[in-house]
Amino acid sequence: MVFMTTRLVRLAALFAGVALAGSAAGCAGTGMASGGARAGRPSVLAAFYPLVFVAEQIGGPEVRVTNLTTPGVEPHDLELTPRQVGAIADADLVIYLKGFQPAVDEAVEQNAGRALEVAGVVPLTSTPGSGTDRDPHFWLDPSKLAQLIDPVSEQLAAVDPGHAHTFAERATTLHTELAELDADYRSGLASCARIEIVTAHAAFGYLAERYRLEQIPIAGVSPDQEPAPDRIRQIQQLVQDRGITTIFFERLLSADLAETIAGDTGATAALLDPLEGITDPATNDYLTVMRANLAALRKALSCT
Ligand SMILES: [Zn+2]
């Protein structure tokens, strides 16, 4: 079951690669046909969704932001098509996180012009439960995502100095929105019956650290690290001993394992989205998904 999940993820990544190649070609065609003022917009290539969100919020209609990771695809260890490697070389700005997607690191080092490496401006650390000295999932702590705002704004201003003031204004707005989200998490999780969150993979270390929760991950810091049978028995024991009511699963990974663990213990499975991708960008963004996550956490932990 777990093996199948991994295979499905890889298959999805393959199809998505083809889809992206197709849509990139479509965009180029449209640009040539319509031309106009927007054809000259700076192009920003962001490696996965939370980086796209920050670039879009600050860049607005003045820049064209492309996500290297197609929506619906699990971004860990993303593989790149030759066309995507070409897009990295052509972009006015590439935003990526070293160590999260090695194929992107390599393509950036060999081909990119201006690049913003996120870990250079947002310090990554070890987090409890992550089992690594450099947990990549910084965006699940809104105060850490906020550390990316000014560097992105400055890079966009360097690419397009004529809009520097506009970018700075949007950066201020985004600072306010993330500070409000952080405040809502603080107050929403301040008084809860439990602190343990059982998660599909170890993505919530920074979130747990900031809001004083305890993450109990089923898989490791990368979803491909499959849990040993020992680990599953250990989690079931913890669920029983501590009266945990909820086993969280992710949108981009199978819910089977969460449901199996939950079923054996009397707990229920619920969605907690690590925001590594966004499934419905027309109706959802980082802020709406983070607020849905907060509601799911408050329910699971019986917060007042
Ligand atoms: Zn992850």
Coordinates of C-alpha atoms and ligand atoms in Angstrom, one line a residue:
M1 CA 0.0 0.0 0.0
V2 CA 2.7 2.4 1.0
F3 CA 4.9 1.4 -2.0
M4 CA 1.9 1.9 -4.3
T5 CA 1.5 5.4 -2.9
T6 CA 5.1 6.3 -3.7
R7 CA 4.7 4.9 -7.2
L8 CA 1.5 6.9 -7.8
V9 CA 3.2 10.0 -6.7
R10 CA 6.1 9.4 -9.2
L11 CA 3.6 8.6 -12.0
A12 CA 1.7 11.8 -11.2
A13 CA 5.0 13.7 -11.4
L14 CA 5.7 12.2 -14.8
F15 CA 2.3 13.2 -16.2
A16 CA 2.6 16.6 -14.6
G17 CA 5.9 17.2 -16.3
V18 CA 4.3 16.5 -19.6
A19 CA 1.4 18.8 -18.8
L20 CA 3.7 21.6 -17.7
A21 CA 5.8 21.3 -20.9
G22 CA 2.5 21.5 -22.8
S23 CA 1.3 24.6 -21.0
A24 CA 4.6 26.3 -21.2
A25 CA 4.5 25.9 -25.0
G26 CA 0.9 27.3 -24.9
C27 CA 2.0 30.4 -22.9
A28 CA 4.8 31.2 -25.3
G29 CA 2.3 30.9 -28.2
T30 CA -0.2 33.2 -26.5
G31 CA 2.4 35.7 -25.7
M32 CA 3.6 35.9 -29.2
A33 CA 0.1 36.2 -30.6
S34 CA -1.2 38.8 -28.2
G35 CA 2.0 40.8 -27.5
G36 CA 1.1 44.0 -25.7
A37 CA 2.6 45.6 -22.6
R38 CA 2.5 42.4 -20.6
A39 CA 4.8 40.6 -22.9
G40 CA 7.7 42.5 -21.4
R41 CA 6.9 41.6 -17.8
P42 CA 9.8 40.1 -15.8
S43 CA 9.5 36.3 -15.5
V44 CA 9.9 34.7 -12.1
L45 CA 10.3 31.0 -11.7
A46 CA 9.5 29.7 -8.2
A47 CA 10.3 26.2 -7.2
F48 CA 7.2 25.2 -5.3
Y49 CA 3.9 26.7 -4.1
P50 CA 4.7 28.8 -0.9
L51 CA 7.5 30.5 -2.9
V52 CA 5.1 31.2 -5.7
F53 CA 2.6 32.7 -3.3
V54 CA 5.1 35.2 -1.9
A55 CA 6.3 36.1 -5.4
E56 CA 2.7 36.6 -6.7
Q57 CA 1.6 38.6 -3.7
I58 CA 4.5 41.0 -4.1
G59 CA 4.9 41.0 -7.9
G60 CA 1.2 41.2 -8.6
P61 CA 0.3 41.8 -12.3
E62 CA 3.7 43.5 -12.9
V63 CA 5.5 40.1 -13.0
R64 CA 4.8 36.7 -14.5
V65 CA 5.3 33.9 -11.9
T66 CA 5.6 30.3 -12.9
N67 CA 5.6 27.3 -10.5
L68 CA 8.2 24.7 -11.3
T69 CA 6.1 22.1 -9.4
T70 CA 2.8 21.6 -11.2
P71 CA -0.2 21.9 -8.8
G72 CA -1.2 18.5 -7.4
V73 CA 2.4 17.2 -7.6
E74 CA 4.4 16.3 -4.5
P75 CA 7.4 18.6 -4.7
H76 CA 10.1 16.7 -2.7
D77 CA 12.8 15.4 -5.1
L78 CA 11.0 16.9 -8.1
E79 CA 12.5 15.8 -11.5
L80 CA 12.8 18.4 -14.3
T81 CA 12.2 18.1 -18.0
P82 CA 14.7 19.7 -20.4
R83 CA 12.1 22.4 -21.1
Q84 CA 12.0 23.3 -17.4
V85 CA 15.8 23.4 -17.2
G86 CA 15.6 25.8 -20.1
A87 CA 13.0 27.9 -18.3
I88 CA 15.4 28.2 -15.3
A89 CA 18.0 29.6 -17.6
D90 CA 15.6 32.1 -19.2
A91 CA 13.9 33.4 -16.1
D92 CA 14.7 36.9 -14.8
L93 CA 14.6 35.6 -11.2
V94 CA 14.6 32.0 -9.8
I95 CA 13.4 31.4 -6.2
Y96 CA 14.4 28.0 -4.8
L97 CA 15.3 26.2 -1.6
K98 CA 18.6 24.4 -1.7
G99 CA 18.5 20.8 -0.5
F100 CA 14.7 20.4 -1.0
Q101 CA 14.7 19.5 -4.7
P102 CA 18.3 18.5 -5.8
A103 CA 17.4 18.6 -9.5
V104 CA 16.4 22.2 -9.2
D105 CA 19.7 23.0 -7.3
E106 CA 21.7 21.5 -10.1
A107 CA 19.8 23.3 -12.8
V108 CA 20.1 26.6 -11.0
E109 CA 23.8 26.2 -10.4
Q110 CA 24.5 25.4 -14.0
N111 CA 22.0 27.7 -15.8
A112 CA 20.4 30.4 -13.8
G113 CA 21.1 34.1 -13.9
R114 CA 19.6 35.9 -10.9
A115 CA 18.6 33.5 -8.1
L116 CA 17.3 33.8 -4.6
E117 CA 18.2 30.8 -2.4
V118 CA 15.7 30.8 0.4
A119 CA 17.8 29.1 3.1
G120 CA 20.3 32.0 2.6
V121 CA 17.7 34.4 4.0
V122 CA 15.5 32.2 6.2
P123 CA 17.7 30.1 8.5
L124 CA 16.8 26.4 8.5
T125 CA 17.3 24.4 11.7
S126 CA 16.5 21.0 13.1
T127 CA 13.0 20.6 14.4
P128 CA 11.6 18.1 16.9
G129 CA 10.4 15.0 15.0
S130 CA 12.1 16.0 11.7
G131 CA 15.2 13.8 12.2
T132 CA 17.4 16.2 10.1
D133 CA 19.6 19.2 10.9
R134 CA 17.9 21.2 8.1
D135 CA 14.1 20.8 8.0
P136 CA 12.9 22.5 4.8
H137 CA 9.3 23.1 5.8
F138 CA 9.8 26.7 7.0
W139 CA 6.6 28.1 5.3
L140 CA 4.3 26.3 7.8
D141 CA 5.5 28.9 10.4
P142 CA 4.0 32.2 9.1
S143 CA 6.7 34.2 10.9
K144 CA 9.3 32.3 9.0
L145 CA 7.6 32.8 5.6
A146 CA 7.5 36.5 6.5
Q147 CA 11.3 36.5 6.5
L148 CA 11.2 35.8 2.8
I149 CA 9.1 38.9 2.0
D150 CA 11.7 41.6 2.0
P151 CA 14.4 39.6 0.1
V152 CA 11.8 38.8 -2.7
S153 CA 10.7 42.4 -2.8
E154 CA 14.3 43.6 -3.1
Q155 CA 15.1 41.0 -5.9
L156 CA 12.0 42.1 -7.8
A157 CA 13.0 45.7 -7.5
A158 CA 16.4 44.9 -8.9
V159 CA 14.8 43.2 -11.9
D160 CA 12.2 45.9 -12.4
P161 CA 13.3 49.1 -10.7
G162 CA 10.4 51.1 -12.1
H163 CA 8.0 49.2 -9.9
A164 CA 10.1 49.1 -6.7
H165 CA 7.7 51.3 -4.8
T166 CA 4.7 49.1 -5.7
F167 CA 6.6 45.9 -4.7
A168 CA 7.5 47.5 -1.3
E169 CA 3.9 48.5 -0.7
R170 CA 2.7 45.0 -1.4
A171 CA 5.4 43.6 0.8
T172 CA 4.1 45.7 3.7
T173 CA 0.6 44.3 3.1
L174 CA 1.8 40.7 3.1
H175 CA 3.8 41.4 6.4
T176 CA 0.5 42.5 7.9
E177 CA -1.4 39.4 6.6
L178 CA 1.1 36.9 7.9
A179 CA 1.4 38.7 11.3
E180 CA -2.4 38.4 11.6
L181 CA -2.3 34.7 10.7
D182 CA 0.4 34.2 13.3
A183 CA -1.6 36.0 15.9
D184 CA -4.7 33.8 15.1
Y185 CA -2.6 30.6 15.4
R186 CA -1.2 31.8 18.8
S187 CA -4.6 32.6 20.2
G188 CA -6.3 29.7 18.5
L189 CA -3.9 27.1 19.9
A190 CA -3.2 28.7 23.3
S191 CA -5.7 26.6 25.3
C192 CA -6.2 23.0 24.0
A193 CA -6.8 19.7 25.7
R194 CA -3.9 18.0 23.8
I195 CA -0.7 19.1 22.0
E196 CA 0.1 16.0 19.9
I197 CA -0.4 16.1 16.2
V198 CA 0.1 12.8 14.2
T199 CA 1.1 13.9 10.7
A200 CA 1.5 12.0 7.4
H201 CA 5.1 13.2 7.0
A202 CA 7.4 15.4 9.2
A203 CA 6.3 18.7 7.6
F204 CA 5.0 20.4 10.7
G205 CA 8.1 20.7 12.8
Y206 CA 8.4 24.6 12.6
L207 CA 4.7 25.0 13.1
A208 CA 4.8 22.7 16.2
E209 CA 7.8 24.5 17.6
R210 CA 6.2 28.0 17.2
Y211 CA 2.8 27.0 18.7
R212 CA 4.1 24.6 21.3
L213 CA 2.7 21.4 19.8
E214 CA 4.3 18.0 19.6
Q215 CA 4.5 16.5 16.1
I216 CA 4.4 12.7 15.8
P217 CA 5.2 12.1 12.1
I218 CA 4.2 8.7 10.4
A219 CA 6.8 9.1 7.6
G220 CA 10.1 11.1 7.8
V221 CA 10.9 14.6 6.6
S222 CA 10.5 13.4 3.0
P223 CA 7.2 11.4 2.2
D224 CA 9.3 8.8 0.4
Q225 CA 10.8 7.7 3.7
E226 CA 8.4 4.9 4.3
P227 CA 7.6 4.1 7.9
A228 CA 8.7 0.8 9.4
P229 CA 6.1 -1.5 10.9
D230 CA 7.7 -0.8 14.3
R231 CA 6.9 2.9 13.8
I232 CA 3.3 2.3 13.0
R233 CA 2.9 0.1 16.1
Q234 CA 4.7 2.8 18.2
I235 CA 2.3 5.5 16.9
Q236 CA -0.8 3.3 17.6
Q237 CA 0.5 2.9 21.2
L238 CA 1.0 6.6 21.6
V239 CA -2.5 7.3 20.2
Q240 CA -4.0 5.0 22.8
D241 CA -1.8 6.1 25.7
R242 CA -2.4 9.8 25.1
G243 CA -6.0 9.8 24.0
I244 CA -5.2 11.2 20.5
T245 CA -8.4 11.6 18.5
T246 CA -7.1 12.5 15.0
I247 CA -4.6 11.1 12.5
F248 CA -3.8 13.7 9.9
F249 CA -3.3 12.9 6.2
E250 CA -2.3 15.1 3.3
R251 CA -3.9 16.0 0.0
L252 CA -1.0 14.9 -2.1
L253 CA -0.4 11.6 -0.3
S254 CA -2.7 8.6 0.2
A255 CA -5.0 8.7 3.2
D256 CA -4.8 4.9 3.5
L257 CA -2.1 4.7 6.1
A258 CA -3.7 7.4 8.3
E259 CA -7.1 5.6 8.0
T260 CA -5.5 2.3 8.9
I261 CA -3.8 3.7 12.0
A262 CA -7.0 5.6 12.9
G263 CA -9.2 2.6 12.3
D264 CA -7.3 0.4 14.7
T265 CA -7.3 2.9 17.5
G266 CA -10.8 4.5 17.3
A267 CA -9.3 7.9 16.2
T268 CA -10.5 9.5 12.9
A269 CA -8.5 10.7 9.9
A270 CA -8.5 14.4 8.9
L271 CA -6.8 16.6 6.4
L272 CA -3.8 18.8 7.4
D273 CA -2.3 20.4 4.3
P274 CA 1.5 20.9 4.3
L275 CA 1.1 23.4 1.5
E276 CA 3.8 21.8 -0.6
G277 CA 1.4 22.3 -3.5
I278 CA -2.0 23.9 -4.0
T279 CA -4.8 21.8 -5.5
D280 CA -7.3 24.6 -6.4
P281 CA -5.4 27.9 -7.0
A282 CA -8.5 29.6 -8.2
T283 CA -10.2 29.4 -4.8
N284 CA -7.4 28.7 -2.4
D285 CA -4.1 30.3 -1.4
Y286 CA -1.6 30.0 1.4
L287 CA -3.8 32.1 3.7
T288 CA -7.0 30.2 3.2
V289 CA -5.3 26.8 3.5
M290 CA -3.5 27.9 6.7
R291 CA -6.8 29.0 8.2
A292 CA -8.4 25.6 7.3
N293 CA -5.4 23.9 8.9
L294 CA -5.9 26.0 12.1
A295 CA -9.6 24.9 12.2
A296 CA -8.5 21.3 11.8
L297 CA -5.9 21.6 14.5
R298 CA -8.3 23.3 16.9
K299 CA -10.9 20.5 16.4
A300 CA -8.3 17.7 16.8
L301 CA -6.8 19.2 19.9
S302 CA -10.1 20.3 21.5
C303 CA -9.0 23.9 21.8
T304 CA -11.3 26.5 23.4
Ligands
ZN1 ZN 7.5 17.8 3.0

